[in-house]
Amino acid sequence: MTTTYRRPMRLLALFVMLLLVLITLFPIYWVVRTSLLPKSAIFSNPGSLLPSTVTLSNYGRLFGLYDSATAQKMGGVGLEFNFLRYLSHTIFVATIITLTQVLFSAAGAYAFARLHFPLRKQIFGLYLGALMVPGIVMTIPNFILVKDLGWLNSFMGIMAPSLLMSPFTVFFLRQFFISISRELEEAAYIDGAGKFMVFFRIIVPLSTAPLGTISIITFINIWSDYMWPLLVGSSDKVRMLTVALGIFRQQAPATGPDWGGLMAGAALSMLPILLLFMIFGKKVLNSIGFSGFR
Amino acid sequence: MLSKKRLLAVALIAAVAIAAVGAAPVTLKYWLWDAAQLPMYQKAADNFMAQNPDIKIEITQLGWNDYWTGIETGMVAGTAPDVITNNSSKSSAFESKGQLVDLTPLIKRDKVDTSVYLNGVDKIWVRPDGKCYGFPKDWDTIAIVYNRDFAKAAGVDESTIGKLTWNAKDGGTFEKFIAQMSLDKNGRNGLDPKFDAKNVVRYGFAHSRFDANGQPTFSALARSNGWKETDDLYSTNFHFDDQKLIDTMVWYKKVIDKGYMAPFSYITPTNGANMAFAAKKVAVVFDGSWMKDFYTQQSFPIAFRTLPAGPEGVKSFFNGITDSIWTGSKNQEQAWKWVKYLGSPEVQGVVGSFGVVFPATQPGLDNSIKVFTSRNIDITAFTDEVKTPGITFFGPITAFGPKIDDIMMQAWDTIFLSNKPVDATLKAANKKVLALFKK
Amino acid sequence: MKALSAIELRRGKVRSFSIVHLKDYLIAYVFIIPSLAGFAIFFAIPAIRGLVLSFTDWNLLNSPTFIRFENYLRLSQDEEFWNSLWVTIQYVVENVPIQTLSSLLIAVLMAKVGTSMAFRGVMIIPWLLPNVVVALLWSWLLDPAFGFINEVIKQFGHGPLPFLTSTAMALPSVVGINIWRHMGYIALMIFAGIQSIPKEVDEAALIDGAGPWRAFFHVTLPLLRPVLAFVVITAIIGSFQIYDTVAIATKGGPVQSTWVLNFLIYKTAFEGYEMGYATAVTMVLFAILIGITFIQMRLMRAGEAD
């Protein structure tokens, strides 16, 4: 980069980075290490960095390679588990929500940042307020609403509350839109462009970084959502990955979690999204990262 | 609510209509929380559906917490399952809110024999006013679990472990046992006068966090010391300030100080004593029969033995689960048929043959014992406690269970983590518990 | 000079909207109507229902009766509530500054030193794990009996540390766990903010003779204000609502030292069946958050839209 930090500063910065990477990655490594252990070895040698014995049986269980009796002998839950199926549900739901939520929220955010209309401040205040209502209040009324609409155990029911907006997304994008320079917009208006034209041709292209970031954030938030999909979509035909993995962590009242299965599931469900982030994120963040803003 | 007669009429009309149109059978939703029990109930459901082609059973299994959240929201929204697997710690709240069907009239109508259940375990589900909310499907008791490798290494005579004695004064032979099973940094055990209590590498004994009942934890010793949590099953007169309980807790503090028992800070709420046992950091624990698979799956040999006998003899917490019908179910007659079937000797036999839980009838239990014997697992410690009269006891049944748990867990933390005096803390906590019922 | 003009532009000195027509209003409403519909159905109506229920004795399964301010009166005298509020405030005060500063540091590192995609990718990984898994994972790593971290501590001849089982360490441990999960994610948001600052602004400041530090504090940081305001406000709101980590790793203990508000609300609603009372607590939490945000927006002047 162009900045001119002096050498010792740079070394210190690199050291701090190394430390941060270590702190971040070590527990993740522990997830992987544990996912490779058979049940009988989970608790032995807690101080050793490498797994004492290595097995892929936890992963096998996730893909439903064993029948329930064998799975139970391995110390897992005696359930058929179809990782790919739950994964496809999650990808489907998260993709649709990300597309619609970011689009509609961006439109709203643009209106709040640039357009003038009666009650603008008040409505934005309400949106901000929605960010602060503890989620627990909304769960039960929303559940009853979705049930009345006949959307229980359907993808529509899982998606409904997040489809049109999230206060967080609107707030996030508005903060970015206010900081965009008005020059280009002014020029476009002089050239006779309408508001929609300005939004799609100027605001959206100028905001690839925040739009990309919020898309990733939205996608991952939906990806890891648990409570809502559990309530409205516990049936197998719409079950999301997080809900399916929930059974690995609480088998019976007092039994401990199925550590091997849980950690294998966690590691595996991180992978696709990490891949996605690498591909999608690289495109979004690098393109603006180096070419500057214009 | 629909009267039973009308309900029957509706069911009849529906049956005729179905016969006429040849429409789809009635679907009953049945939920359970234990994944290990899913295969055997799926088998029972398959048998049931073969006998009753007009009823379809749809089983859903969810983990313990998710299960209850799902039931509660389902009741609010009118979408709860027709038949729920029910636990006594949760049942009272649902009963008092009119969410569970009283089975008594149905039992009378169909002349169901309820005398087949072992040791009166069905009593957990019959209320003082005669209302009945289910048939017992299984039961559980508590036993000692110990690491046999450690016992051999310490030179313990294993034949004595099922006959240990305990008292709050000197801890009896049980205290000697856990002392012998402890190990310090220098390889000395707790019987050695030079045992270093500050540098223990393996604790002789540990408990998971205590709740109010202390089901797999302190209840064994406190009850064997003569403590009663309440006057009877439905009493609201709690006795957490009783001297017998206080003495038991003082003994716990003593063995913790001596280094024989893991301090409370050593066992986290997430990872119970069973995990420290699996990690070989603890040699002896008490645990419930529902946990037996966890222990038998470890890589080292273990054994289950009868709990130590206190001044009042051996005392073991006795509990079980049932199937209850939700009042919001639109197919209560079919649900009753399914519940009746689940409580029948036929299903008890199936359940026993899977060797997961102990069925509530003698023939079912015999089936189950056979399975465990064939697997070379000695579970007589759990079953003997039921055979001998006077050993098992029930926990109190109250709708305030979770509240009482919160109060008592705070009290135990105060005693064992903040080192506050036992009697004053327990007396204050008991006042709080009693105050719950005065509102 | 160039830098200054950029800032001026940013502040929006040019105003051309002094005359607004009805048509403009209509267009504006077209922009907000989809989000407004979602907001009304899934946020506003449930929240209003919640407010109404806070004046009732709803227990989830009865038909609620109106009991006026009884829940709020009870709340004002409820020791458990005040303790929870205090614990939550402690959590927020410990969590937000450390989290924001470390995220800012990481964001600057992302932008100026470790510009590779790999560093950004690595830092965001913890956030890809569900809260529940993070809580379980750390309660395992920190376990006194068999946790790796305590095994390392034991190697140094010290006894196991009760990270999650002592009143002194439980709350800071929960703070640490949450910072671990969120710092990379928040850094990414700040990073996006840094990236959208025109390069010219930075360069102009450097040409004007300002050192990199001066340029950072006097040019970059002020331009980051809207993003930082966003990050801090959402962090405070999020911290006030902490639940999962506590519910799994400490269960509110020991001795209620991590008994945060959301844990109290959840317990009251779903274990105590006092939904009416629980919603009253929720409304108080809501009011606190609104108050804090209002003050903050004023202080950070994040609301400057025009």
PDB file of N, CA and C in Angstrom, chain A residues 155-217:
ATOM      1  N   PHE A 155     -41.418 -23.003   3.713  1.00  0.00           N
ATOM      2  CA  PHE A 155     -40.320 -22.051   3.559  1.00  0.00           C
ATOM      3  C   PHE A 155     -40.829 -20.625   3.683  1.00  0.00           C
ATOM      4  N   MET A 156     -42.055 -20.395   3.200  1.00  0.00           N
ATOM      5  CA  MET A 156     -42.634 -19.059   3.295  1.00  0.00           C
ATOM      6  C   MET A 156     -42.689 -18.612   4.752  1.00  0.00           C
ATOM      7  N   GLY A 157     -43.109 -19.526   5.619  1.00  0.00           N
ATOM      8  CA  GLY A 157     -43.200 -19.187   7.038  1.00  0.00           C
ATOM      9  C   GLY A 157     -41.838 -18.840   7.616  1.00  0.00           C
ATOM     10  N   ILE A 158     -40.819 -19.600   7.228  1.00  0.00           N
ATOM     11  CA  ILE A 158     -39.473 -19.335   7.743  1.00  0.00           C
ATOM     12  C   ILE A 158     -38.974 -17.987   7.240  1.00  0.00           C
ATOM     13  N   MET A 159     -39.306 -17.669   5.983  1.00  0.00           N
ATOM     14  CA  MET A 159     -38.737 -16.467   5.380  1.00  0.00           C
ATOM     15  C   MET A 159     -39.506 -15.184   5.699  1.00  0.00           C
ATOM     16  N   ALA A 160     -40.828 -15.335   5.899  1.00  0.00           N
ATOM     17  CA  ALA A 160     -41.705 -14.168   5.948  1.00  0.00           C
ATOM     18  C   ALA A 160     -41.160 -12.965   6.734  1.00  0.00           C
ATOM     19  N   PRO A 161     -40.783 -13.120   8.006  1.00  0.00           N
ATOM     20  CA  PRO A 161     -40.425 -11.921   8.765  1.00  0.00           C
ATOM     21  C   PRO A 161     -39.185 -11.206   8.243  1.00  0.00           C
ATOM     22  N   SER A 162     -38.327 -11.888   7.502  1.00  0.00           N
ATOM     23  CA  SER A 162     -37.090 -11.237   7.064  1.00  0.00           C
ATOM     24  C   SER A 162     -37.120 -10.866   5.595  1.00  0.00           C
ATOM     25  N   LEU A 163     -38.201 -11.174   4.920  1.00  0.00           N
ATOM     26  CA  LEU A 163     -38.229 -11.027   3.472  1.00  0.00           C
ATOM     27  C   LEU A 163     -38.166  -9.571   3.015  1.00  0.00           C
ATOM     28  N   LEU A 164     -38.911  -8.712   3.678  1.00  0.00           N
ATOM     29  CA  LEU A 164     -39.051  -7.352   3.165  1.00  0.00           C
ATOM     30  C   LEU A 164     -38.036  -6.368   3.728  1.00  0.00           C
ATOM     31  N   MET A 165     -37.603  -6.584   4.920  1.00  0.00           N
ATOM     32  CA  MET A 165     -36.639  -5.649   5.497  1.00  0.00           C
ATOM     33  C   MET A 165     -36.044  -6.211   6.770  1.00  0.00           C
ATOM     34  N   SER A 166     -34.925  -5.620   7.174  1.00  0.00           N
ATOM     35  CA  SER A 166     -34.511  -5.770   8.562  1.00  0.00           C
ATOM     36  C   SER A 166     -34.062  -4.382   8.974  1.00  0.00           C
ATOM     37  N   PRO A 167     -34.457  -3.930  10.147  1.00  0.00           N
ATOM     38  CA  PRO A 167     -34.088  -2.580  10.570  1.00  0.00           C
ATOM     39  C   PRO A 167     -32.570  -2.389  10.515  1.00  0.00           C
ATOM     40  N   PHE A 168     -31.850  -3.448  10.859  1.00  0.00           N
ATOM     41  CA  PHE A 168     -30.391  -3.388  10.850  1.00  0.00           C
ATOM     42  C   PHE A 168     -29.873  -3.062   9.452  1.00  0.00           C
ATOM     43  N   THR A 169     -30.408  -3.747   8.437  1.00  0.00           N
ATOM     44  CA  THR A 169     -29.944  -3.537   7.071  1.00  0.00           C
ATOM     45  C   THR A 169     -30.252  -2.122   6.600  1.00  0.00           C
ATOM     46  N   VAL A 170     -31.456  -1.649   6.897  1.00  0.00           N
ATOM     47  CA  VAL A 170     -31.816  -0.282   6.489  1.00  0.00           C
ATOM     48  C   VAL A 170     -30.880   0.723   7.146  1.00  0.00           C
ATOM     49  N   PHE A 171     -30.679   0.576   8.435  1.00  0.00           N
ATOM     50  CA  PHE A 171     -29.830   1.490   9.198  1.00  0.00           C
ATOM     51  C   PHE A 171     -28.404   1.464   8.643  1.00  0.00           C
ATOM     52  N   PHE A 172     -27.894   0.284   8.440  1.00  0.00           N
ATOM     53  CA  PHE A 172     -26.526   0.111   7.933  1.00  0.00           C
ATOM     54  C   PHE A 172     -26.358   0.842   6.598  1.00  0.00           C
ATOM     55  N   LEU A 173     -27.271   0.571   5.655  1.00  0.00           N
ATOM     56  CA  LEU A 173     -27.128   1.144   4.319  1.00  0.00           C
ATOM     57  C   LEU A 173     -27.342   2.655   4.337  1.00  0.00           C
ATOM     58  N   ARG A 174     -28.269   3.100   5.164  1.00  0.00           N
ATOM     59  CA  ARG A 174     -28.494   4.544   5.234  1.00  0.00           C
ATOM     60  C   ARG A 174     -27.213   5.249   5.670  1.00  0.00           C
ATOM     61  N   GLN A 175     -26.528   4.688   6.659  1.00  0.00           N
ATOM     62  CA  GLN A 175     -25.302   5.326   7.140  1.00  0.00           C
ATOM     63  C   GLN A 175     -24.289   5.443   6.006  1.00  0.00           C
ATOM     64  N   PHE A 176     -24.277   4.475   5.091  1.00  0.00           N
ATOM     65  CA  PHE A 176     -23.341   4.564   3.979  1.00  0.00           C
ATOM     66  C   PHE A 176     -23.830   5.533   2.917  1.00  0.00           C
ATOM     67  N   PHE A 177     -25.130   5.481   2.666  1.00  0.00           N
ATOM     68  CA  PHE A 177     -25.666   6.350   1.617  1.00  0.00           C
ATOM     69  C   PHE A 177     -25.480   7.822   1.972  1.00  0.00           C
ATOM     70  N   ILE A 178     -25.617   8.171   3.259  1.00  0.00           N
ATOM     71  CA  ILE A 178     -25.453   9.606   3.578  1.00  0.00           C
ATOM     72  C   ILE A 178     -24.038  10.050   3.257  1.00  0.00           C
ATOM     73  N   SER A 179     -23.068   9.146   3.354  1.00  0.00           N
ATOM     74  CA  SER A 179     -21.705   9.616   3.148  1.00  0.00           C
ATOM     75  C   SER A 179     -21.266   9.594   1.682  1.00  0.00           C
ATOM     76  N   ILE A 180     -22.183   9.227   0.785  1.00  0.00           N
ATOM     77  CA  ILE A 180     -21.832   9.292  -0.639  1.00  0.00           C
ATOM     78  C   ILE A 180     -21.921  10.737  -1.116  1.00  0.00           C
ATOM     79  N   SER A 181     -20.930  11.138  -1.898  1.00  0.00           N
ATOM     80  CA  SER A 181     -20.920  12.515  -2.391  1.00  0.00           C
ATOM     81  C   SER A 181     -22.099  12.752  -3.343  1.00  0.00           C
ATOM     82  N   ARG A 182     -22.652  13.969  -3.292  1.00  0.00           N
ATOM     83  CA  ARG A 182     -23.854  14.246  -4.078  1.00  0.00           C
ATOM     84  C   ARG A 182     -23.570  14.698  -5.507  1.00  0.00           C
ATOM     85  N   GLU A 183     -22.305  14.994  -5.772  1.00  0.00           N
ATOM     86  CA  GLU A 183     -21.931  15.547  -7.085  1.00  0.00           C
ATOM     87  C   GLU A 183     -22.571  14.804  -8.262  1.00  0.00           C
ATOM     88  N   LEU A 184     -22.329  13.459  -8.260  1.00  0.00           N
ATOM     89  CA  LEU A 184     -22.772  12.672  -9.400  1.00  0.00           C
ATOM     90  C   LEU A 184     -24.279  12.713  -9.555  1.00  0.00           C
ATOM     91  N   GLU A 185     -24.954  12.601  -8.410  1.00  0.00           N
ATOM     92  CA  GLU A 185     -26.412  12.644  -8.448  1.00  0.00           C
ATOM     93  C   GLU A 185     -26.908  13.942  -9.054  1.00  0.00           C
ATOM     94  N   GLU A 186     -26.286  15.047  -8.587  1.00  0.00           N
ATOM     95  CA  GLU A 186     -26.691  16.352  -9.094  1.00  0.00           C
ATOM     96  C   GLU A 186     -26.547  16.388 -10.606  1.00  0.00           C
ATOM     97  N   ALA A 187     -25.393  15.892 -11.064  1.00  0.00           N
ATOM     98  CA  ALA A 187     -25.130  15.892 -12.502  1.00  0.00           C
ATOM     99  C   ALA A 187     -26.185  15.082 -13.237  1.00  0.00           C
ATOM    100  N   ALA A 188     -26.545  13.924 -12.652  1.00  0.00           N
ATOM    101  CA  ALA A 188     -27.535  13.061 -13.300  1.00  0.00           C
ATOM    102  C   ALA A 188     -28.886  13.749 -13.381  1.00  0.00           C
ATOM    103  N   TYR A 189     -29.251  14.433 -12.275  1.00  0.00           N
ATOM    104  CA  TYR A 189     -30.550  15.119 -12.281  1.00  0.00           C
ATOM    105  C   TYR A 189     -30.582  16.190 -13.354  1.00  0.00           C
ATOM    106  N   ILE A 190     -29.425  16.906 -13.489  1.00  0.00           N
ATOM    107  CA  ILE A 190     -29.354  17.954 -14.508  1.00  0.00           C
ATOM    108  C   ILE A 190     -29.534  17.335 -15.896  1.00  0.00           C
ATOM    109  N   ASP A 191     -28.974  16.113 -16.044  1.00  0.00           N
ATOM    110  CA  ASP A 191     -29.135  15.414 -17.327  1.00  0.00           C
ATOM    111  C   ASP A 191     -30.536  14.854 -17.514  1.00  0.00           C
ATOM    112  N   GLY A 192     -31.397  15.050 -16.528  1.00  0.00           N
ATOM    113  CA  GLY A 192     -32.787  14.646 -16.678  1.00  0.00           C
ATOM    114  C   GLY A 192     -33.114  13.259 -16.166  1.00  0.00           C
ATOM    115  N   ALA A 193     -32.216  12.649 -15.384  1.00  0.00           N
ATOM    116  CA  ALA A 193     -32.481  11.313 -14.847  1.00  0.00           C
ATOM    117  C   ALA A 193     -33.512  11.390 -13.729  1.00  0.00           C
ATOM    118  N   GLY A 194     -34.294  10.306 -13.593  1.00  0.00           N
ATOM    119  CA  GLY A 194     -35.266  10.238 -12.505  1.00  0.00           C
ATOM    120  C   GLY A 194     -34.650   9.616 -11.273  1.00  0.00           C
ATOM    121  N   LYS A 195     -35.467   9.546 -10.207  1.00  0.00           N
ATOM    122  CA  LYS A 195     -34.974   9.019  -8.928  1.00  0.00           C
ATOM    123  C   LYS A 195     -34.566   7.555  -9.041  1.00  0.00           C
ATOM    124  N   PHE A 196     -35.374   6.783  -9.796  1.00  0.00           N
ATOM    125  CA  PHE A 196     -35.071   5.353  -9.901  1.00  0.00           C
ATOM    126  C   PHE A 196     -33.746   5.140 -10.634  1.00  0.00           C
ATOM    127  N   MET A 197     -33.611   5.937 -11.712  1.00  0.00           N
ATOM    128  CA  MET A 197     -32.385   5.885 -12.498  1.00  0.00           C
ATOM    129  C   MET A 197     -31.190   6.182 -11.600  1.00  0.00           C
ATOM    130  N   VAL A 198     -31.289   7.244 -10.823  1.00  0.00           N
ATOM    131  CA  VAL A 198     -30.196   7.637  -9.937  1.00  0.00           C
ATOM    132  C   VAL A 198     -29.889   6.521  -8.946  1.00  0.00           C
ATOM    133  N   PHE A 199     -30.945   5.943  -8.404  1.00  0.00           N
ATOM    134  CA  PHE A 199     -30.749   4.886  -7.405  1.00  0.00           C
ATOM    135  C   PHE A 199     -30.019   3.698  -8.012  1.00  0.00           C
ATOM    136  N   PHE A 200     -30.536   3.219  -9.160  1.00  0.00           N
ATOM    137  CA  PHE A 200     -29.960   1.987  -9.717  1.00  0.00           C
ATOM    138  C   PHE A 200     -28.644   2.232 -10.450  1.00  0.00           C
ATOM    139  N   ARG A 201     -28.484   3.430 -11.064  1.00  0.00           N
ATOM    140  CA  ARG A 201     -27.297   3.661 -11.880  1.00  0.00           C
ATOM    141  C   ARG A 201     -26.178   4.334 -11.109  1.00  0.00           C
ATOM    142  N   ILE A 202     -26.514   5.035 -10.044  1.00  0.00           N
ATOM    143  CA  ILE A 202     -25.453   5.764  -9.337  1.00  0.00           C
ATOM    144  C   ILE A 202     -25.252   5.224  -7.913  1.00  0.00           C
ATOM    145  N   ILE A 203     -26.323   5.233  -7.138  1.00  0.00           N
ATOM    146  CA  ILE A 203     -26.183   4.822  -5.731  1.00  0.00           C
ATOM    147  C   ILE A 203     -25.744   3.360  -5.613  1.00  0.00           C
ATOM    148  N   VAL A 204     -26.430   2.479  -6.304  1.00  0.00           N
ATOM    149  CA  VAL A 204     -26.100   1.060  -6.174  1.00  0.00           C
ATOM    150  C   VAL A 204     -24.663   0.753  -6.632  1.00  0.00           C
ATOM    151  N   PRO A 205     -24.254   1.218  -7.844  1.00  0.00           N
ATOM    152  CA  PRO A 205     -22.871   0.926  -8.234  1.00  0.00           C
ATOM    153  C   PRO A 205     -21.837   1.547  -7.306  1.00  0.00           C
ATOM    154  N   LEU A 206     -22.156   2.711  -6.741  1.00  0.00           N
ATOM    155  CA  LEU A 206     -21.197   3.359  -5.841  1.00  0.00           C
ATOM    156  C   LEU A 206     -21.105   2.625  -4.509  1.00  0.00           C
ATOM    157  N   SER A 207     -22.096   1.816  -4.198  1.00  0.00           N
ATOM    158  CA  SER A 207     -22.149   1.212  -2.867  1.00  0.00           C
ATOM    159  C   SER A 207     -21.874  -0.282  -2.887  1.00  0.00           C
ATOM    160  N   THR A 208     -21.109  -0.746  -3.852  1.00  0.00           N
ATOM    161  CA  THR A 208     -20.888  -2.197  -3.887  1.00  0.00           C
ATOM    162  C   THR A 208     -20.268  -2.696  -2.584  1.00  0.00           C
ATOM    163  N   ALA A 209     -19.376  -1.916  -1.988  1.00  0.00           N
ATOM    164  CA  ALA A 209     -18.736  -2.391  -0.752  1.00  0.00           C
ATOM    165  C   ALA A 209     -19.758  -2.588   0.368  1.00  0.00           C
ATOM    166  N   PRO A 210     -20.496  -1.547   0.739  1.00  0.00           N
ATOM    167  CA  PRO A 210     -21.495  -1.770   1.783  1.00  0.00           C
ATOM    168  C   PRO A 210     -22.586  -2.766   1.378  1.00  0.00           C
ATOM    169  N   LEU A 211     -23.004  -2.737   0.129  1.00  0.00           N
ATOM    170  CA  LEU A 211     -24.045  -3.692  -0.289  1.00  0.00           C
ATOM    171  C   LEU A 211     -23.521  -5.127  -0.195  1.00  0.00           C
ATOM    172  N   GLY A 212     -22.282  -5.309  -0.625  1.00  0.00           N
ATOM    173  CA  GLY A 212     -21.680  -6.643  -0.525  1.00  0.00           C
ATOM    174  C   GLY A 212     -21.545  -7.064   0.928  1.00  0.00           C
ATOM    175  N   THR A 213     -21.063  -6.132   1.761  1.00  0.00           N
ATOM    176  CA  THR A 213     -20.887  -6.453   3.171  1.00  0.00           C
ATOM    177  C   THR A 213     -22.214  -6.824   3.815  1.00  0.00           C
ATOM    178  N   ILE A 214     -23.241  -6.003   3.572  1.00  0.00           N
ATOM    179  CA  ILE A 214     -24.518  -6.276   4.234  1.00  0.00           C
ATOM    180  C   ILE A 214     -25.150  -7.547   3.671  1.00  0.00           C
ATOM    181  N   SER A 215     -24.873  -7.848   2.396  1.00  0.00           N
ATOM    182  CA  SER A 215     -25.403  -9.105   1.855  1.00  0.00           C
ATOM    183  C   SER A 215     -24.782 -10.291   2.580  1.00  0.00           C
ATOM    184  N   ILE A 216     -23.472 -10.212   2.777  1.00  0.00           N
ATOM    185  CA  ILE A 216     -22.803 -11.302   3.502  1.00  0.00           C
ATOM    186  C   ILE A 216     -23.364 -11.406   4.913  1.00  0.00           C
ATOM    187  N   ILE A 217     -23.506 -10.244   5.554  1.00  0.00           N
ATOM    188  CA  ILE A 217     -24.005 -10.252   6.931  1.00  0.00           C
ATOM    189  C   ILE A 217     -25.413 -10.844   6.988  1.00  0.00           C
TER     190      ILE A 217
END
